[in-house]
Coordinates of C-alpha atoms in Angstrom, one line a residue:
N65 CA -52.8 31.0 -34.3
V66 CA -52.8 32.2 -30.7
S67 CA -55.8 31.7 -28.4
G68 CA -56.2 32.3 -24.7
L69 CA -53.8 34.2 -22.4
I70 CA -50.0 34.8 -23.0
A71 CA -48.3 36.0 -19.8
Y72 CA -44.8 37.4 -19.8
T73 CA -43.0 38.8 -16.7
P74 CA -39.8 40.7 -17.7
E75 CA -37.0 40.6 -15.0
Q76 CA -35.2 43.8 -14.1
T77 CA -36.4 45.8 -17.0
T78 CA -39.1 48.4 -17.6
Q79 CA -39.5 47.8 -21.3
A80 CA -40.5 44.7 -23.3
H81 CA -41.3 44.0 -26.9
L82 CA -43.9 41.7 -28.4
L83 CA -43.5 40.6 -32.1
V84 CA -46.6 39.1 -33.7
T85 CA -46.5 37.7 -37.2
G86 CA -49.1 36.0 -39.4
Q87 CA -51.7 36.7 -42.0
G88 CA -53.7 39.3 -40.1
G89 CA -56.3 39.2 -37.4
D90 CA -57.1 41.0 -34.2
F91 CA -55.5 40.7 -30.8
T92 CA -55.7 42.7 -27.5
L93 CA -52.7 43.7 -25.5
R94 CA -53.2 44.8 -22.0
R95 CA -51.2 45.3 -18.8
Y96 CA -51.5 42.3 -16.5
E97 CA -52.3 43.3 -12.9
P98 CA -52.1 40.3 -10.4
A99 CA -55.4 40.1 -8.6
E100 CA -55.7 39.7 -4.9
T101 CA -55.9 36.0 -3.8
L102 CA -59.4 34.7 -3.6
D103 CA -59.7 33.0 -0.1
F104 CA -63.0 31.2 0.1
T105 CA -62.2 29.9 3.6
K106 CA -63.1 33.4 5.0
E107 CA -66.6 34.2 6.2
D108 CA -66.6 37.4 4.2
A109 CA -65.4 35.7 1.0
P110 CA -67.0 37.3 -2.1
E111 CA -70.0 35.5 -3.6
E112 CA -69.3 36.7 -7.1
G113 CA -66.8 38.6 -9.2
E114 CA -65.5 38.9 -12.7
G115 CA -65.7 35.4 -14.1
F116 CA -66.6 33.5 -10.9
R117 CA -69.5 32.7 -8.5
W118 CA -69.1 31.2 -5.0
D119 CA -71.8 29.3 -3.2
A120 CA -70.6 28.8 0.4
G121 CA -73.6 26.7 1.3
Q122 CA -72.8 24.1 -1.3
S123 CA -69.0 24.7 -1.4
L124 CA -69.5 25.3 -5.2
L125 CA -67.1 27.5 -7.2
T126 CA -68.3 28.3 -10.7
L127 CA -65.9 29.7 -13.2
D128 CA -67.2 31.4 -16.3
G129 CA -64.6 33.3 -18.2
F130 CA -62.2 33.3 -15.2
D131 CA -59.2 32.0 -17.1
R132 CA -57.6 30.1 -14.2
V133 CA -57.0 29.6 -10.5
L134 CA -53.2 30.1 -10.6
L135 CA -51.4 28.4 -7.8
P136 CA -47.7 29.0 -6.9
D137 CA -45.0 26.4 -7.2
G138 CA -45.2 23.9 -4.3
A139 CA -48.8 24.8 -3.5
T140 CA -51.2 22.2 -1.9
V141 CA -54.9 21.9 -2.4
A142 CA -56.3 20.4 0.8
L143 CA -59.7 18.7 0.7
A144 CA -61.0 18.6 4.2
T145 CA -62.3 15.4 5.8
G146 CA -65.9 14.8 4.8
S147 CA -66.0 17.7 2.4
E148 CA -67.5 17.6 -1.1
N149 CA -66.0 20.3 -3.2
V150 CA -67.2 21.3 -6.7
I151 CA -65.6 23.5 -9.3
R152 CA -67.7 24.2 -12.4
C153 CA -65.4 25.5 -15.1
L154 CA -67.4 26.7 -18.2
N155 CA -64.2 27.7 -20.1
G156 CA -60.6 28.2 -19.3
C157 CA -58.7 26.2 -16.7
A158 CA -59.9 25.2 -13.3
L159 CA -56.6 24.6 -11.5
L160 CA -53.3 25.8 -13.0
S161 CA -49.7 25.7 -11.7
H162 CA -46.5 26.5 -13.5
G163 CA -44.6 24.5 -10.9
A164 CA -45.4 21.6 -8.7
L165 CA -48.9 21.0 -7.1
A166 CA -50.2 18.6 -4.5
I167 CA -53.8 17.6 -3.9
E168 CA -54.4 16.1 -0.5
G169 CA -57.6 14.4 0.8
P170 CA -59.4 12.8 2.3
G171 CA -62.2 15.0 0.9
T172 CA -63.7 14.9 -2.6
L173 CA -63.2 17.2 -5.6
R174 CA -65.4 17.3 -8.7
I175 CA -64.5 19.6 -11.6
S176 CA -67.0 19.8 -14.4
G177 CA -67.2 21.7 -17.7
Q178 CA -70.1 22.3 -20.1
D179 CA -72.2 19.4 -21.3
D180 CA -71.2 20.2 -24.8
G181 CA -68.2 21.8 -26.4
R182 CA -65.8 20.7 -23.6
S183 CA -63.7 23.8 -24.0
S184 CA -62.3 23.7 -20.5
I185 CA -59.3 22.1 -18.8
G186 CA -59.6 20.5 -15.3
I187 CA -56.1 20.4 -13.8
N188 CA -53.0 21.8 -15.6
V189 CA -49.7 21.4 -13.9
D190 CA -46.4 22.1 -15.7
G191 CA -44.3 20.4 -13.0
S192 CA -45.0 17.4 -10.8
L193 CA -48.6 16.7 -9.7
T194 CA -49.1 14.6 -6.6
I195 CA -52.5 13.3 -5.6
H196 CA -52.8 11.5 -2.2
H197 CA -55.8 10.1 -0.3
A198 CA -58.3 12.0 -2.4
Q199 CA -61.4 11.3 -4.6
I200 CA -61.4 13.4 -7.8
T201 CA -63.9 13.4 -10.6
L202 CA -63.3 15.2 -13.9
Q203 CA -66.4 15.7 -16.2
N204 CA -67.1 17.2 -19.6
M205 CA -63.7 18.5 -20.3
R206 CA -61.5 18.9 -23.4
S207 CA -58.6 17.9 -21.2
G208 CA -59.2 16.4 -17.8
L209 CA -55.6 16.4 -16.4
Y210 CA -52.3 17.5 -17.8
A211 CA -49.0 17.2 -15.8
G212 CA -45.3 17.2 -16.4
D213 CA -45.0 14.3 -14.0
L214 CA -47.7 12.4 -12.1
T215 CA -47.9 10.5 -8.8
I216 CA -51.2 9.1 -7.4
S217 CA -51.5 7.2 -4.2
D218 CA -54.4 5.8 -2.1
S219 CA -56.8 7.8 -4.3
T220 CA -59.8 7.4 -6.6
V221 CA -59.8 9.3 -9.9
T222 CA -62.6 9.2 -12.5
A223 CA -62.7 11.0 -15.8
E224 CA -66.0 11.1 -17.7
N225 CA -66.7 12.6 -21.1
C226 CA -63.2 14.1 -21.6
D227 CA -61.6 14.3 -25.0
Y228 CA -58.2 13.7 -23.4
S229 CA -58.4 12.3 -19.9
F230 CA -54.8 12.1 -18.7
T231 CA -51.8 13.6 -20.5
V232 CA -48.4 13.4 -18.8
E233 CA -45.2 14.7 -20.3
S234 CA -43.0 12.2 -18.5
G235 CA -44.0 9.2 -16.4
A236 CA -46.7 8.2 -13.9
R237 CA -46.5 6.2 -10.7
L238 CA -49.8 4.8 -9.3
S239 CA -50.1 3.0 -6.0
G240 CA -53.1 1.8 -4.0
S241 CA -55.4 3.7 -6.2
S242 CA -58.4 3.2 -8.5
L243 CA -58.6 5.0 -11.9
D244 CA -61.5 4.9 -14.3
V245 CA -60.7 7.1 -17.3
G246 CA -60.9 7.4 -21.1
T247 CA -57.4 7.8 -22.3
I248 CA -53.9 7.8 -20.7
E249 CA -51.1 9.2 -22.8
L250 CA -47.6 9.3 -21.3
N251 CA -44.2 10.2 -22.8
G252 CA -42.5 8.0 -20.2
R253 CA -43.0 4.9 -18.0
L254 CA -46.3 3.8 -16.3
E255 CA -45.9 2.0 -13.0
A256 CA -48.9 0.6 -11.1
D257 CA -48.8 -1.2 -7.8
N258 CA -51.9 -2.6 -6.1
C259 CA -54.1 -0.6 -8.5
F260 CA -57.3 -0.9 -10.5
L261 CA -57.0 0.8 -13.8
R262 CA -59.6 1.0 -16.6
A263 CA -59.1 3.0 -19.8
E264 CA -60.1 2.8 -23.4
K265 CA -56.5 3.6 -24.5
I266 CA -53.2 3.5 -22.6
Q267 CA -50.2 4.9 -24.5
C268 CA -46.8 4.9 -22.9
N269 CA -43.1 4.1 -23.6
E270 CA -43.2 1.1 -21.2
S271 CA -45.3 -0.1 -18.3
E272 CA -45.1 -2.4 -15.3
A273 CA -48.1 -3.5 -13.2
T274 CA -47.7 -5.5 -10.0
D275 CA -50.6 -6.9 -7.9
S276 CA -53.0 -5.0 -10.1
L277 CA -56.0 -5.3 -12.5
V278 CA -55.6 -3.3 -15.7
F279 CA -58.3 -2.9 -18.3
E280 CA -57.7 -1.5 -21.7
A281 CA -60.4 -1.4 -24.3
G282 CA -62.4 -4.1 -22.6
F283 CA -59.6 -6.5 -22.0
G284 CA -58.5 -6.9 -18.4
T285 CA -55.3 -8.5 -17.1
V286 CA -54.5 -9.6 -13.5
T287 CA -50.9 -9.4 -12.3
G288 CA -49.9 -11.0 -9.1
S289 CA -52.5 -11.1 -6.3
Y290 CA -55.1 -8.3 -6.3
T291 CA -58.1 -7.7 -4.0
L292 CA -61.0 -5.7 -5.4
P293 CA -61.8 -2.6 -3.3
R294 CA -65.3 -2.2 -4.9
D295 CA -67.9 -4.1 -6.9
L296 CA -66.8 -5.0 -10.4
T297 CA -68.8 -6.3 -13.4
I298 CA -67.2 -8.0 -16.4
D299 CA -69.6 -6.9 -19.1
W300 CA -70.7 -9.3 -21.9
D301 CA -68.3 -7.7 -24.3
E302 CA -65.3 -7.8 -22.0
C303 CA -62.6 -10.4 -21.2
L304 CA -60.6 -10.9 -18.0
Y305 CA -57.3 -12.6 -18.4
L306 CA -56.0 -14.6 -15.4
P307 CA -52.5 -16.0 -16.1
E308 CA -51.2 -18.9 -14.2
G309 CA -50.0 -17.9 -10.7
T310 CA -52.3 -14.9 -10.4
A311 CA -55.2 -14.4 -8.0
L312 CA -58.2 -12.1 -8.1
T313 CA -60.2 -11.7 -4.9
A314 CA -63.5 -9.9 -4.3
G315 CA -62.7 -8.1 -1.0
E316 CA -65.0 -8.0 2.0
G317 CA -68.4 -6.5 1.1
T318 CA -67.6 -6.5 -2.6
A319 CA -68.7 -8.7 -5.5
L320 CA -67.3 -9.8 -8.8
T321 CA -70.0 -10.3 -11.4
L322 CA -69.2 -12.3 -14.5
E323 CA -71.2 -11.5 -17.6
G324 CA -68.3 -11.7 -20.1
W325 CA -65.4 -14.0 -20.6
L326 CA -62.5 -15.3 -18.6
V327 CA -59.3 -16.0 -20.5
E328 CA -56.7 -18.7 -19.5
D329 CA -53.2 -19.4 -20.8
A330 CA -52.7 -21.6 -23.9
G331 CA -52.8 -25.2 -22.7
G332 CA -55.4 -24.6 -20.0
S333 CA -53.4 -23.2 -17.1
R334 CA -55.0 -20.3 -15.2
G335 CA -55.1 -18.1 -12.1
T336 CA -57.7 -18.3 -9.4
L337 CA -60.9 -16.4 -8.4
A338 CA -61.9 -16.0 -4.7
G339 CA -64.5 -14.2 -2.7
D340 CA -68.1 -13.3 -3.8
V341 CA -68.0 -14.3 -7.5
R342 CA -71.3 -14.2 -9.2
G343 CA -72.4 -15.4 -12.7
Q344 CA -71.1 -18.2 -14.9
E345 CA -67.4 -18.9 -15.4
R346 CA -66.9 -19.1 -19.2
W347 CA -63.2 -19.7 -20.1
L348 CA -61.4 -19.0 -23.4
S349 CA -57.9 -20.2 -24.3
R350 CA -55.5 -17.4 -25.1
C351 CA -53.3 -17.8 -28.1
D352 CA -49.7 -17.9 -27.2
G353 CA -48.4 -14.4 -28.1
A354 CA -49.0 -12.5 -31.3
V355 CA -50.0 -14.5 -34.4
R356 CA -49.0 -13.3 -37.9
L357 CA -50.2 -15.5 -40.6
S358 CA -48.8 -15.2 -44.2
V359 CA -49.5 -16.7 -47.6
E360 CA -46.0 -18.2 -47.6
K361 CA -46.4 -21.1 -45.0
D362 CA -48.9 -23.1 -43.1
A363 CA -49.2 -22.7 -39.4
A364 CA -50.9 -24.3 -36.4
G365 CA -51.5 -23.4 -32.8
D366 CA -53.7 -24.0 -29.8
G367 CA -57.2 -24.0 -31.2
Y368 CA -56.5 -23.2 -34.9
T369 CA -54.8 -24.3 -38.1
W370 CA -53.8 -22.1 -41.1
T371 CA -53.6 -23.4 -44.7
A372 CA -51.5 -20.8 -46.6
A373 CA -52.4 -22.0 -50.1
E374 CA -56.1 -21.7 -49.4
R375 CA -55.8 -18.7 -47.1
L376 CA -58.0 -20.6 -44.7
L377 CA -58.0 -20.2 -40.9
K378 CA -59.9 -23.1 -39.3
L379 CA -60.7 -23.3 -35.6
T380 CA -60.0 -26.8 -34.4
G381 CA -61.7 -27.0 -30.9
G382 CA -63.6 -25.3 -28.2
W383 CA -63.5 -21.7 -27.5
C384 CA -60.5 -19.7 -28.6
Y385 CA -59.5 -16.2 -27.7
M386 CA -57.6 -14.4 -30.5
G387 CA -55.9 -11.6 -28.8
D388 CA -53.4 -10.4 -31.5
F389 CA -54.1 -11.9 -34.9
S390 CA -53.1 -10.8 -38.3
L391 CA -54.6 -12.3 -41.5
P392 CA -53.7 -11.7 -45.1
G393 CA -56.3 -10.0 -47.3
G394 CA -58.9 -12.4 -48.9
S395 CA -58.6 -14.9 -46.0
T396 CA -61.5 -17.2 -44.9
L397 CA -62.3 -17.9 -41.3
E398 CA -64.0 -21.3 -40.8
A399 CA -65.6 -21.7 -37.4
E400 CA -68.4 -24.2 -38.0
G401 CA -69.8 -25.3 -34.7
Q402 CA -67.2 -23.2 -32.9
S403 CA -67.3 -19.7 -31.2
V404 CA -64.6 -17.1 -31.6
V405 CA -63.9 -14.0 -29.6
F406 CA -61.4 -11.5 -31.0
G407 CA -59.4 -9.1 -28.8
T408 CA -59.5 -5.4 -28.3
D409 CA -60.2 -4.5 -32.0
Y410 CA -63.4 -6.4 -32.6

């Protein structure tokens, strides 16, 4: 099955052959004529054309059937200081590059698709995508961002209502940035330094976060010392893990509001909170590593005991955070007078 546009540019030849196989169907073959570059910085820029509309007053570019804004290898999208730029892509791809692409701030860029269907793609870069000092929002897309390789620095990127928020063929390097997205899928390494990262799912070969706060599926982990650049609320169904030796600080003019749970190391050691911290501190003890209980032997740990013959897991004291627990089928959890909070899959 083939959908969309297939482009082929033969080199030093006047004849090319296209072989299509399958079980039938219709397709259209037409000669591709590169269009003149649309330059919306000019005063006489066209207000509309085939597949697009341009509102200069609102700096709003609406794409409807315009397959793509195709940028050459090494191109830069510059977002002017104080500018608020909007691309509405009803189908197709908003920004496409078959090579490398850079997006430079300090302006803002919002790319939005349809409220339903989400048939569009926000940013599609086959090579390396670099985002620096920019604020980018991707909304209502099937795919928010795709890149061969990704570097984000000193930026804020948000993906809302996207089936696939971030997909990167190799690795990603994040520094001094804030990302609030749905899913992150990498085929390589994720590196984050001095970052706030929130996602429902993070999939990568390996990861390393330094001086950062990383949330995945409602469970946040502080590494090193991190200062919040904006207000943050830990919701009632979320947990924030502060290992011993770490520090989380609400920066000047920001507040950390606690409605959920704080998690300490097994044994009671923990990191520190500083700045404007609001709400009640409620601490849970984290189980030391993954716990795999079997019917073959008894087990005990910080806050629990396991009796294999009875398949009985009994909580032995206080609050206990069970981050990675595996129980045999037919087991019983006894928590009389206790409270239990399970990890990301509750």
